[in-house]
Coordinates of C-alpha atoms in Angstrom, one line a residue:
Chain A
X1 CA -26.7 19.0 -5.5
X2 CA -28.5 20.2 -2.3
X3 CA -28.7 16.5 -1.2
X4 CA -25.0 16.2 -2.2
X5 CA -23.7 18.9 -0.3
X6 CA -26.1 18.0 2.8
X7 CA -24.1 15.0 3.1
X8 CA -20.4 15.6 2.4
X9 CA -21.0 18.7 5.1
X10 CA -22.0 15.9 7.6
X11 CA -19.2 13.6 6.6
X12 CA -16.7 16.6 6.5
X13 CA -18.1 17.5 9.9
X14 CA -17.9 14.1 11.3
X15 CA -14.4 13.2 10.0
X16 CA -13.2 16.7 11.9
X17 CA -15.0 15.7 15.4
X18 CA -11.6 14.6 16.1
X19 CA -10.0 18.0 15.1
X20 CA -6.3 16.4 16.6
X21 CA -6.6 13.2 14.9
X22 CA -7.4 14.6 11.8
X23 CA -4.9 16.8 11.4
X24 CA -2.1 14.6 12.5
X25 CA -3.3 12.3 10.1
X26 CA -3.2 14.8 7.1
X27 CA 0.4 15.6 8.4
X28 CA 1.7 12.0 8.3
X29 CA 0.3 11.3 4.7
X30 CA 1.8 14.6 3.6
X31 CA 5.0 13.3 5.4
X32 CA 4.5 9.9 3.9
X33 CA 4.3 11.6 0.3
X34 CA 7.6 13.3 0.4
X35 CA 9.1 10.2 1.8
X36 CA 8.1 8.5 -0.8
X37 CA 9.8 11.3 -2.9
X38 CA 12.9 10.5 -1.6
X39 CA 13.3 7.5 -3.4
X40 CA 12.7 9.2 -7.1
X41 CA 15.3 12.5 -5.4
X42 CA 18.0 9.5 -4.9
X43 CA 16.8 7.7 -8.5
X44 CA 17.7 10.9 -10.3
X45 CA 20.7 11.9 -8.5
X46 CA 22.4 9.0 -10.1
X47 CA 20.7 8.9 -13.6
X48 CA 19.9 12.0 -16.1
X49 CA 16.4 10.6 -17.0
X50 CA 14.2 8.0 -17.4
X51 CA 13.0 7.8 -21.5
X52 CA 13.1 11.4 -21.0
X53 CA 11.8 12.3 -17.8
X54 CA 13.3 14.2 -15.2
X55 CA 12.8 14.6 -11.3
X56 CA 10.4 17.7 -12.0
X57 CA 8.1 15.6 -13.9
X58 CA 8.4 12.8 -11.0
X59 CA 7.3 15.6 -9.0
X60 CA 4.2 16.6 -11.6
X61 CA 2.8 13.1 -11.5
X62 CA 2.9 12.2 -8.2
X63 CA 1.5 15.5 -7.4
X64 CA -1.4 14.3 -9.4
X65 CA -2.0 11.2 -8.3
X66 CA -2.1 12.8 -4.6
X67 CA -4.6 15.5 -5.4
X68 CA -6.9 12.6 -7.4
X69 CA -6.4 10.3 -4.4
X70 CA -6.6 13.0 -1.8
X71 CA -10.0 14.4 -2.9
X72 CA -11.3 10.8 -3.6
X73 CA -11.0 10.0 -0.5
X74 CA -12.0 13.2 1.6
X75 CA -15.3 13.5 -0.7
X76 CA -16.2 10.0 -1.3
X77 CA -14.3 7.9 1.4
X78 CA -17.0 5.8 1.8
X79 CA -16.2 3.6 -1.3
X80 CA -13.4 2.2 0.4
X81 CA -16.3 0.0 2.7
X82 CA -19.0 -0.6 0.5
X83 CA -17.9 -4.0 0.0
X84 CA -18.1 -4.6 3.5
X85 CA -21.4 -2.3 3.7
X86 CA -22.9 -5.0 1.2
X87 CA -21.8 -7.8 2.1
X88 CA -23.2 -7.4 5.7
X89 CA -26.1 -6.3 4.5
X90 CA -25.7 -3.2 5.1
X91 CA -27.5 -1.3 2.6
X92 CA -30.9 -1.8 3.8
X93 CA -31.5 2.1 5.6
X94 CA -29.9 3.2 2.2
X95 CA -32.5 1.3 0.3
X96 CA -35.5 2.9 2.3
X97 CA -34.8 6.3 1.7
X98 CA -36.1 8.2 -1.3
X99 CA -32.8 8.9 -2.8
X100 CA -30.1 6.5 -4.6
X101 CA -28.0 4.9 -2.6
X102 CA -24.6 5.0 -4.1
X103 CA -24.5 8.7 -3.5
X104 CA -25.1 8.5 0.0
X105 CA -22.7 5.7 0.3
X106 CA -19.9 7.6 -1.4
X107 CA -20.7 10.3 0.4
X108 CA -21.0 8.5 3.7
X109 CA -17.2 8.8 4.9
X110 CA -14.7 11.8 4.6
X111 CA -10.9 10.5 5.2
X112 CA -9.4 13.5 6.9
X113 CA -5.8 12.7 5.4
X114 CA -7.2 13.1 2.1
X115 CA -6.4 16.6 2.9
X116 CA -2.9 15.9 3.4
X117 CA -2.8 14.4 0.0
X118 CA -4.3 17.3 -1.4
X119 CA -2.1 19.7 0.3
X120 CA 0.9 17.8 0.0
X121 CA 0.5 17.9 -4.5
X122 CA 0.3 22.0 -4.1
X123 CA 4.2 21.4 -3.1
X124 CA 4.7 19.0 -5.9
X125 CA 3.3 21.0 -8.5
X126 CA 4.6 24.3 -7.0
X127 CA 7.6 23.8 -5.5
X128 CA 9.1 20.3 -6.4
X129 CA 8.1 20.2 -10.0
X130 CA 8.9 24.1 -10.7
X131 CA 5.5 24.8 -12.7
X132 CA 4.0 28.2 -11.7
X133 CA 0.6 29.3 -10.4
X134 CA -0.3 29.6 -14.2
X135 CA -0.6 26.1 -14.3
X136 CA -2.4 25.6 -11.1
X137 CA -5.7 25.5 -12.8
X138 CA -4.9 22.9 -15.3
X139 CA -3.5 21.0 -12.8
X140 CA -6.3 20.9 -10.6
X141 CA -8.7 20.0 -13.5
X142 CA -6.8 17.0 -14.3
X143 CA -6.6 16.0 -11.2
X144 CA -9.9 16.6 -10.4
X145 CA -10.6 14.4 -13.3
X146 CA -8.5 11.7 -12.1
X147 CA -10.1 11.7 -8.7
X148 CA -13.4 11.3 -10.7
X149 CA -11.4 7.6 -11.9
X150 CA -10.3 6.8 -8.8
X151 CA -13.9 7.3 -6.9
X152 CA -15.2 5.3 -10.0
X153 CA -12.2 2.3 -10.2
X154 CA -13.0 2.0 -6.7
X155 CA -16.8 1.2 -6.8
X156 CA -16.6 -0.8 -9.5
X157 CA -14.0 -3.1 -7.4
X158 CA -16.0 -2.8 -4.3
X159 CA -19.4 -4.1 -6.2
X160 CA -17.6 -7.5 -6.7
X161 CA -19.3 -7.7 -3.5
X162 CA -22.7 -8.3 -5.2
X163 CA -21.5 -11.2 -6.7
X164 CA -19.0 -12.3 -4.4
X165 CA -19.9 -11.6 -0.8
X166 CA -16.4 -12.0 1.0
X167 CA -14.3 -10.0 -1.9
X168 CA -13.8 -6.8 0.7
X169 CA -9.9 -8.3 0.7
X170 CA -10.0 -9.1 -2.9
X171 CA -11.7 -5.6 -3.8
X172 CA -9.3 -3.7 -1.3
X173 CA -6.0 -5.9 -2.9
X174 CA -7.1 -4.8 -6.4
X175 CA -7.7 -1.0 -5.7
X176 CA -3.9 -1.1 -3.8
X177 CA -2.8 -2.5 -7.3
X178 CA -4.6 0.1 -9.1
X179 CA -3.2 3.2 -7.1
X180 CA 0.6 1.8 -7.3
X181 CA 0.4 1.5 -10.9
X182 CA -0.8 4.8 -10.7
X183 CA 2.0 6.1 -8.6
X184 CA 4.8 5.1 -11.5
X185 CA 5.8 6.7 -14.7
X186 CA 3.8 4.4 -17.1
X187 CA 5.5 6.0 -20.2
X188 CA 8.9 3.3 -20.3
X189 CA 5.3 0.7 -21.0
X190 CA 5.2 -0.8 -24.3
X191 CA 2.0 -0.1 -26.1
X192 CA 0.0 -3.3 -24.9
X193 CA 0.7 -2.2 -21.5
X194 CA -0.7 1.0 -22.1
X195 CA -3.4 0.3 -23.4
X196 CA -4.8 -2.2 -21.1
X197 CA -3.6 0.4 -18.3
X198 CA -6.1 2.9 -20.2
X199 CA -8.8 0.9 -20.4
X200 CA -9.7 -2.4 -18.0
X201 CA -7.5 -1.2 -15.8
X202 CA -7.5 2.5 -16.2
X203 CA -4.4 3.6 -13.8
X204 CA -3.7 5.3 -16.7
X205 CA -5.9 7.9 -16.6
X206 CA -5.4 9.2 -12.6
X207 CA -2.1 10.6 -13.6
X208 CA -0.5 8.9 -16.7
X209 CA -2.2 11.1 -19.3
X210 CA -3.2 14.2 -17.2
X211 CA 0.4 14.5 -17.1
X212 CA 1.2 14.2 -20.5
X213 CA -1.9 16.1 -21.2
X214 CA 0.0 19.1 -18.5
X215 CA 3.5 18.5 -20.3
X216 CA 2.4 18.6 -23.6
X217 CA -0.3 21.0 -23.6
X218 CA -2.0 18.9 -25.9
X219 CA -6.2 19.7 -25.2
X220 CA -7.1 16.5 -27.3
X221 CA -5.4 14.5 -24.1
X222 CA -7.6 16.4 -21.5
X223 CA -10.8 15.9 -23.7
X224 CA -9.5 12.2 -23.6
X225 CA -9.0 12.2 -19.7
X226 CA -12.6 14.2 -19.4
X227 CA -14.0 11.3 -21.2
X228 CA -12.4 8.7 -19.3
X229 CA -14.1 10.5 -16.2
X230 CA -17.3 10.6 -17.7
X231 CA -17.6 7.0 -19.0
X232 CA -15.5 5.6 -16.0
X233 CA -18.5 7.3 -13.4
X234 CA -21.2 5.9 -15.9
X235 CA -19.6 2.5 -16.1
X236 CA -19.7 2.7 -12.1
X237 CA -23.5 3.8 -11.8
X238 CA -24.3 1.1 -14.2
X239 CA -22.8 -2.0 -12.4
X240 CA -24.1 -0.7 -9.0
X241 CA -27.5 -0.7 -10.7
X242 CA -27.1 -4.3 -11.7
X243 CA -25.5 -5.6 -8.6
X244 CA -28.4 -4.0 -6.9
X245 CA -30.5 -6.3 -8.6
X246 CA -28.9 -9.2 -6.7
X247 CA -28.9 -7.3 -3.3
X248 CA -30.5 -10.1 -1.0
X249 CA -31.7 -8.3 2.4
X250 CA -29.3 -8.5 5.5
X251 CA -32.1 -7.9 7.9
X252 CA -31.0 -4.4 8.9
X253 CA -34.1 -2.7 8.0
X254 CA -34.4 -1.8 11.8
X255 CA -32.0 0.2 11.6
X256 CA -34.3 2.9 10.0
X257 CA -36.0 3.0 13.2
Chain B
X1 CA 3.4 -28.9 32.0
X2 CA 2.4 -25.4 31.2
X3 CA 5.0 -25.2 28.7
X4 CA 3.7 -27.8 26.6
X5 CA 0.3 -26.8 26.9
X6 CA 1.3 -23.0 25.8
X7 CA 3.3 -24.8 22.7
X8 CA 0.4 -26.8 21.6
X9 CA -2.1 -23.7 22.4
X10 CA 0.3 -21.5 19.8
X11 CA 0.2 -24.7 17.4
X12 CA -3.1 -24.4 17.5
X13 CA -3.1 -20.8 16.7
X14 CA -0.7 -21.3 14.3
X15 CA -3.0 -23.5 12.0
X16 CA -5.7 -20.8 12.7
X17 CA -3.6 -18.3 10.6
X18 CA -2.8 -21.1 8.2
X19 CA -6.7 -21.5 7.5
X20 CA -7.1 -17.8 7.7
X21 CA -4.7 -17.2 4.8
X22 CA -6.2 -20.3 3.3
X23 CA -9.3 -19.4 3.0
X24 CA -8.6 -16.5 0.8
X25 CA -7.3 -17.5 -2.5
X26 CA -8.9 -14.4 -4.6
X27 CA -6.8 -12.4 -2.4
X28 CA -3.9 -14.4 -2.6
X29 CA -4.2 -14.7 -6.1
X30 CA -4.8 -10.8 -6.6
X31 CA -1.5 -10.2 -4.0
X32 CA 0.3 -12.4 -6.5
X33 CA -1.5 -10.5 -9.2
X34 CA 0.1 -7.9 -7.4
X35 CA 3.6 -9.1 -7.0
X36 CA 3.6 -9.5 -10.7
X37 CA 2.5 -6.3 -12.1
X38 CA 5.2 -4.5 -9.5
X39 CA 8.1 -6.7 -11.4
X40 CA 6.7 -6.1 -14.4
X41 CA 6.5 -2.4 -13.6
X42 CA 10.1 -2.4 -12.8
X43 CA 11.6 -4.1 -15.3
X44 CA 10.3 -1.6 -17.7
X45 CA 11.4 1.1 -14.9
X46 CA 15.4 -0.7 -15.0
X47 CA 15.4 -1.3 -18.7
X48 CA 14.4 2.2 -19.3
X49 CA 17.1 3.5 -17.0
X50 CA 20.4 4.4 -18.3
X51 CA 22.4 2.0 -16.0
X52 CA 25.3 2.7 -18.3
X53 CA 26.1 6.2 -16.9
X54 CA 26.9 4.6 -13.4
X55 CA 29.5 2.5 -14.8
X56 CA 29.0 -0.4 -12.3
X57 CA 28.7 -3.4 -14.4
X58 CA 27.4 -5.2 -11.6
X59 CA 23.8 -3.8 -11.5
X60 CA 22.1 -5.3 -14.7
X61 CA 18.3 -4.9 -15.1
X62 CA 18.7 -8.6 -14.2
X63 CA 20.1 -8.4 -11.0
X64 CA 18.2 -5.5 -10.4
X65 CA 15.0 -7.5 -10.8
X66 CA 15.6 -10.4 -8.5
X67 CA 16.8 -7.7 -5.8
X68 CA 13.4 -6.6 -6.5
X69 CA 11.5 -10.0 -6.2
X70 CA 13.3 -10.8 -2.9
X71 CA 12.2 -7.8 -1.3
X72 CA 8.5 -7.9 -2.8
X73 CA 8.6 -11.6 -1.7
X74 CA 9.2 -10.5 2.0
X75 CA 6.5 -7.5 1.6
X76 CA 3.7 -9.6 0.1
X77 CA 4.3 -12.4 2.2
X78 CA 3.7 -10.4 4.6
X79 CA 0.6 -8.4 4.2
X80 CA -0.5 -6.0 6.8
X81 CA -0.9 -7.8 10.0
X82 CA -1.1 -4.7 12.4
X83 CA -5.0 -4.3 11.2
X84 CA -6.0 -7.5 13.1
X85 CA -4.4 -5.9 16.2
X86 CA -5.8 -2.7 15.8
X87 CA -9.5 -4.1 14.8
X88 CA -9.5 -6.1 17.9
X89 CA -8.3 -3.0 20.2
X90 CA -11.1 -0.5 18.4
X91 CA -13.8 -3.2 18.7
X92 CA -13.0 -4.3 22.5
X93 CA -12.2 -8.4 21.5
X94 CA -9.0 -8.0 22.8
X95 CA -10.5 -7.8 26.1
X96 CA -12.2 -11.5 25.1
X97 CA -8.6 -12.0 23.8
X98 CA -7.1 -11.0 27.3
X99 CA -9.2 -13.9 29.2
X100 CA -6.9 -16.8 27.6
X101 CA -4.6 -18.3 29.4
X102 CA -2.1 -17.9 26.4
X103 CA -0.4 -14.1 25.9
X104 CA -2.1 -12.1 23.3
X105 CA 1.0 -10.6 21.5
X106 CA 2.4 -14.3 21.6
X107 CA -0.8 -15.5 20.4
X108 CA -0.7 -12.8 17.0
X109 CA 2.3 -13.7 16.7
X110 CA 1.6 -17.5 16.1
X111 CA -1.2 -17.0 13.7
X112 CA 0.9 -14.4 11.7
X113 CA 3.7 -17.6 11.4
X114 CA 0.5 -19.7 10.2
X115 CA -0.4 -17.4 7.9
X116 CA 3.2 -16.6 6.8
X117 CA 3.6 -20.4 6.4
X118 CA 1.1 -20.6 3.8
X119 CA 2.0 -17.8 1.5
X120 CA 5.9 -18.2 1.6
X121 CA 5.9 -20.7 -0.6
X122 CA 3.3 -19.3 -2.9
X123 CA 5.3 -16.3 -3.4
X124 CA 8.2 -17.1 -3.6
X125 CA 7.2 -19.7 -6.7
X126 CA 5.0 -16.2 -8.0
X127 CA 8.4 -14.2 -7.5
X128 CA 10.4 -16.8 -9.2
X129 CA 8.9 -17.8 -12.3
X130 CA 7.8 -14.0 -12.9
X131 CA 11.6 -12.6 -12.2
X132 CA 12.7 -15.9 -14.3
X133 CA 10.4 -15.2 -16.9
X134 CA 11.0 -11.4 -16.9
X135 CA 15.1 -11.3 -17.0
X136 CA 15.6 -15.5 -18.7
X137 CA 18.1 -15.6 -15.7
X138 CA 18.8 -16.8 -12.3
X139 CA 21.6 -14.8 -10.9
X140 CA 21.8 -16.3 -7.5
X141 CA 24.8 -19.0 -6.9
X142 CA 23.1 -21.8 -5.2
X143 CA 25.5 -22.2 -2.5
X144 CA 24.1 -19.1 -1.1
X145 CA 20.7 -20.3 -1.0
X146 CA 20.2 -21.3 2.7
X147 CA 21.7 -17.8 4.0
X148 CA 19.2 -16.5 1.9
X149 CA 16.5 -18.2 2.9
X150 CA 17.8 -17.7 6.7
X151 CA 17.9 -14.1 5.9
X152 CA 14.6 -13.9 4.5
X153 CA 13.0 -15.7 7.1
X154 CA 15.1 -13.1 9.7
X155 CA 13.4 -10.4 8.0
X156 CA 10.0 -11.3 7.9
X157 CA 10.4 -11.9 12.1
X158 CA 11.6 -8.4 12.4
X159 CA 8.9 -7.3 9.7
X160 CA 6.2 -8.6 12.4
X161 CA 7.6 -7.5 15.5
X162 CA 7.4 -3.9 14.2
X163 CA 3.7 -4.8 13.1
X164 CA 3.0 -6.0 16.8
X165 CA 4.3 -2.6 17.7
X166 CA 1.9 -0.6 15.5
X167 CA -0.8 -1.9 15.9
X168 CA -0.3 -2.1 19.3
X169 CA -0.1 1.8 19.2
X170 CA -3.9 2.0 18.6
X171 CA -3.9 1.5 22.7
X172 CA -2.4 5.2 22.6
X173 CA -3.2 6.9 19.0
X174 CA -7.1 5.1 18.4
X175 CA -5.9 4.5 14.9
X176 CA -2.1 3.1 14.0
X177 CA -2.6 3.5 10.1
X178 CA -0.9 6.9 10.2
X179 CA 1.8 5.5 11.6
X180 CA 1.5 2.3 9.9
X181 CA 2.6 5.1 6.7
X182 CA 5.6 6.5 8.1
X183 CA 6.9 3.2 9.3
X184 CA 6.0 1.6 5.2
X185 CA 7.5 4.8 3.9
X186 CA 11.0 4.1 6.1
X187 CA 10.9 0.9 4.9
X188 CA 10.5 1.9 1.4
X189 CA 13.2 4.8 1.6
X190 CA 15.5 3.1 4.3
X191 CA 15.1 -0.2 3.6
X192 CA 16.0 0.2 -0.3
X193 CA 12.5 -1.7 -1.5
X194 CA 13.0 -0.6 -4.7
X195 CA 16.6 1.2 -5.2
X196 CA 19.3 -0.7 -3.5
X197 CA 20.9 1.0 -0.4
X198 CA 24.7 0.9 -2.8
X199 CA 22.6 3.6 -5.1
X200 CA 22.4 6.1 -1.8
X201 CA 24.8 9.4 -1.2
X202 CA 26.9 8.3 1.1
X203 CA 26.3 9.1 4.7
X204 CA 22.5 8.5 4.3
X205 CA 23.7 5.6 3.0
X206 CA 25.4 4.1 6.1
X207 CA 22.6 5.3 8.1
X208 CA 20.4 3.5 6.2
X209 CA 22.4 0.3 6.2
X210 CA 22.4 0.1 9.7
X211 CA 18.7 0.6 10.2
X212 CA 16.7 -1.4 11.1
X213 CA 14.8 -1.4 7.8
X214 CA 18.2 -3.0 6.4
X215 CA 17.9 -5.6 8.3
X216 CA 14.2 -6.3 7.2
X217 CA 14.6 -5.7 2.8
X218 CA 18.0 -4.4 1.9
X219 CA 20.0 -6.8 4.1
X220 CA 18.5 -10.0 2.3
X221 CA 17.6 -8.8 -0.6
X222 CA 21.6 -7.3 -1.2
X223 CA 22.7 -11.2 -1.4
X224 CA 21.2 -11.1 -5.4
X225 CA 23.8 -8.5 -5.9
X226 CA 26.6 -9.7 -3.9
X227 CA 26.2 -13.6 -3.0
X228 CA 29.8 -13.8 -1.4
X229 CA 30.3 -15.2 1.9
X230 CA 31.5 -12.3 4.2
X231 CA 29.1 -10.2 3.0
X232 CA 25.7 -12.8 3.6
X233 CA 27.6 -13.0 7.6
X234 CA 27.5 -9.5 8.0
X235 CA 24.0 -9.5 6.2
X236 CA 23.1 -11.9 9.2
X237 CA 24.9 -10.7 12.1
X238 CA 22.6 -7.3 11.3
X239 CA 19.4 -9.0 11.2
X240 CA 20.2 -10.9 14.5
X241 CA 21.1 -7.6 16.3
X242 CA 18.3 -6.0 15.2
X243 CA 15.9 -8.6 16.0
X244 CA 17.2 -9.2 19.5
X245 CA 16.7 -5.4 19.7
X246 CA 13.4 -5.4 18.2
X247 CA 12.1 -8.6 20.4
X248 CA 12.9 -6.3 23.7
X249 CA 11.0 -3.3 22.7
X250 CA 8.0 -5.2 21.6
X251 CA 7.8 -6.9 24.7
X252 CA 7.9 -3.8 26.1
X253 CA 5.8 -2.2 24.2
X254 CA 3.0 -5.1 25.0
X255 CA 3.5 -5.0 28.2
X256 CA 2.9 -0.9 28.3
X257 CA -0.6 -1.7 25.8
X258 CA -1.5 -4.3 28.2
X259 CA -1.4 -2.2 30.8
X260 CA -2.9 0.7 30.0
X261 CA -6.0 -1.5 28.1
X262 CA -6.5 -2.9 31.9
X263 CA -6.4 0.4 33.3
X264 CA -8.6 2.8 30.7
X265 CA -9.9 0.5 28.1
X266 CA -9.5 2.3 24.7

């Protein structure tokens, strides 16, 4: 945990050595959430629901899926270029220190807008989707737990790379895929959908079942989205390890110098 | 002379984009992976929508959906161009770039039509046979086909212009993806990617319209839901304003980069 927090402080503290940059930047993506808003505010002006939904649960799950995003990225930002980091070689000075390398990877980059995400689901929770500061905690466990899926959806795309050296595009492509399916109320899905979006392809847990999990109050869907974290994190760990296996050197060993 | 040799030098770069966008068919394939899923996505989202309650018998879940795979065609095609302006600003090779004797935004500009060139086609046949597949119709009267197509091909000019301005930006703001947001989310909101612009309240409705975002999704995209003549002329006439408009600031806008590159570097 030591080793953990020794290295998101650096990345924290690094990200913020442009203390302007990094705030406008967690402005604009909180701007660019409630634009993105807009479009659901203009969707529900004209219709009553959709199967049952209404804006305030628009609100919920986007509110998630920023908060799971958000703290993905301003923990663990540093999956978003280990494709690239392996594929160039790059994880030689990783290899020669004592610890494992995926956490210092993940750990490696903290995306300052991440912040803006987070910030930006307090008003969809709070203020957008009407649910009080009773709920808060809930909320930010399933959240939490659905930035757990993203961090781990992410590596697994990103350790294509170990098979495929030039798949940064490919891996990058994918994860964009995985994040707008996320984004949408999954629930109008038939149940093949759902099921593949809860399980090769689990979109489904960042906000799909946190939120019904949240709207329902129903504890057997957060022991389900708790699970999904857990085996989605293992699943992660696991293919790293093998990909490892394959790692071929890119020379960079100097680097540890 | 020198014009011929600039036209065969942006030929040249023209096939470099093609090969570019060639050489990546996992990505293609995963963009058209892409396309698909966000039709599929929202032709569960239309059929799940009580269209009824508008009482507008035009908007089926059919037209709704080829709306929809015009303006993903035009968005996919596209990509995100601005990053290769912006990598080269935040790793110095546009001062390698700035040695040619051929302009560097006119240069992007031809490899971006290279790539575009490629993956047109590609997904447009993806767009087709999954809005084809999805609805079982084709809701577009032939005869409107070529003002389409010249309306498409309108919008993805503008699209790149505004790309060319972004990532140009990095010359000023070291990174252009936070604006690259607010600009995708104006073209989202304002340019009706996903609702179209007839579904808007009213005044935000004719401000939107006659955005320039219009001009670059709504604007073609509209002619699935009303293929009659006056309306793809006026479609048209807005994309031509708006690119001569456009066209002027980015040259401004490349000559201000340029400039200040020369003068502090980035």
């Amino acid at each position: 945990m030591r080793y953990a927090w020794t290295l998101l402080r650096m990345s924290i503290g690094s990200a913020f050595a442009r203390p302007i940059a990094a705030l406008s930047a967690m402005l604009l993506m909180a701007t660019n959430n409630f634009l993105f808003f807009i479009t659901f505010v203009i969707y529900f002006r004209n219709f009553t629901s959709l199967k049952g939904w209404v804006r305030e649960d628009l609100a919920l799950l986007i509110g998630v899926c920023c908060w799971a995003f958000g703290l993905a990225v301003f923990l663990a930002g540093g999956f978003r270029d280990l494709a690239t980091t392996i594929g160039s070689g790059g994880l030689d000075p990783y290899l020669g220190r004592p610890r494992h390398p995926l956490p210092a990877l993940l750990f490696s980059q903290s995306i300052p807008s991440g912040l803006g995400d987070m910030g930006s689901a307090l008003v969809f929770w709070t203020v957008l989707s009407h649910r009080g500061w009773a709920d808060l905690p809930m909320l930010l466990l399933v959240g939490t737990l659905g930035a757990v899926v993203v961090a781990a959806t992410a590596t697994l795309l990103q350790c294509l790379a170990f098979w495929m050296p030039n798949s940064g595009l490919l891996s990058e492509e994918l994860f964009q895929m995985f994040m707008m399916v996320a984004y949408y109320p999954e629930h109008p899905f038939g149940f093949a959908v759902r099921f593949v979006l809860l399980t090769v392809f689990p979109a489904g847990f960042v906000a799909m079942m946190p939120v019904e999990a949240v709207r329902d109050g129903d504890p057997r869907k957060l022991v389900a989205c708790a699970m999904a974290a857990l085996a989605y994190a293992g699943l992660a760990g696991w293919v790293f390890e093998r990909g490892l296996r394959r790692y071929t050197s890119g020379s960079r060993i100097i680097e540890l110098r | 002379m020198q014009l011929s040799s600039n036209s065969s030098a942006l030929r040249a770069f023209a096939r470099i984009g093609w090969r570019r966008a060639a050489a990546e068919p996992l990505a293609t394939a995963a963009r058209g992976g892409l396309n698909v899923l966000a039709l599929g996505i929202f032709w569960a989202f239309w059929r799940a929508t009580p269209l009824a309650e508008l009482r507008r018998p035009e908007l089926t879940p059919e037209r709704l959906i080829w709306y929809l795979a015009v303006t993903e065609w035009i968005v996919f095609s596209t990509g995100i161009p601005y990053r290769e302006i912006e990598d080269d600003i935040r790793s110095g090779a546009l001062a390698t770039n700035l040695t040619r004797p051929i302009d560097y935004a006119r240069a992007c500009c031809a490899q971006w039509c290279g790539g575009i060139a490629f993956r047109l086609p590609i997904f447009a046949l993806v767009g087709f046979v999954a809005a084809l597949g999805l609805s079982g119709t084709v809701p577009i009267d032939p005869a409107m086909l070529l003002a389409g197509l010249a309306s498409v091909l309108l919008a993805l000019a503008i699209l790149h212009l505004c790309h060319l301005m972004i990532g140009l930006a990095t010359i000023w703001t070291g990174s252009a993806a936070p604006l690259h947001w607010i600009w995708q989310k104006g073209l989202f909101v304002l340019g009706g990617l996903i609702i179209p612009l007839s579904l808007y309240p009213a005044p935000f409705r004719r401000f939107a319209e006659n955005s320039p975002f219009a001009a670059m999704l709504s604007a073609p995209a509209s002619l699935a839901l009303d293929p009659s003549p006056g309306h793809a002329i006026a479609v048209l006439r807005l994309q031509l304003i708006w690119l001569i408009v456009l066209a002027g600031m980015a040259w401004l806008t490349d000559r201000a980069a340029i400039a200040r590159f020369l003068e502090r570097g980035t």
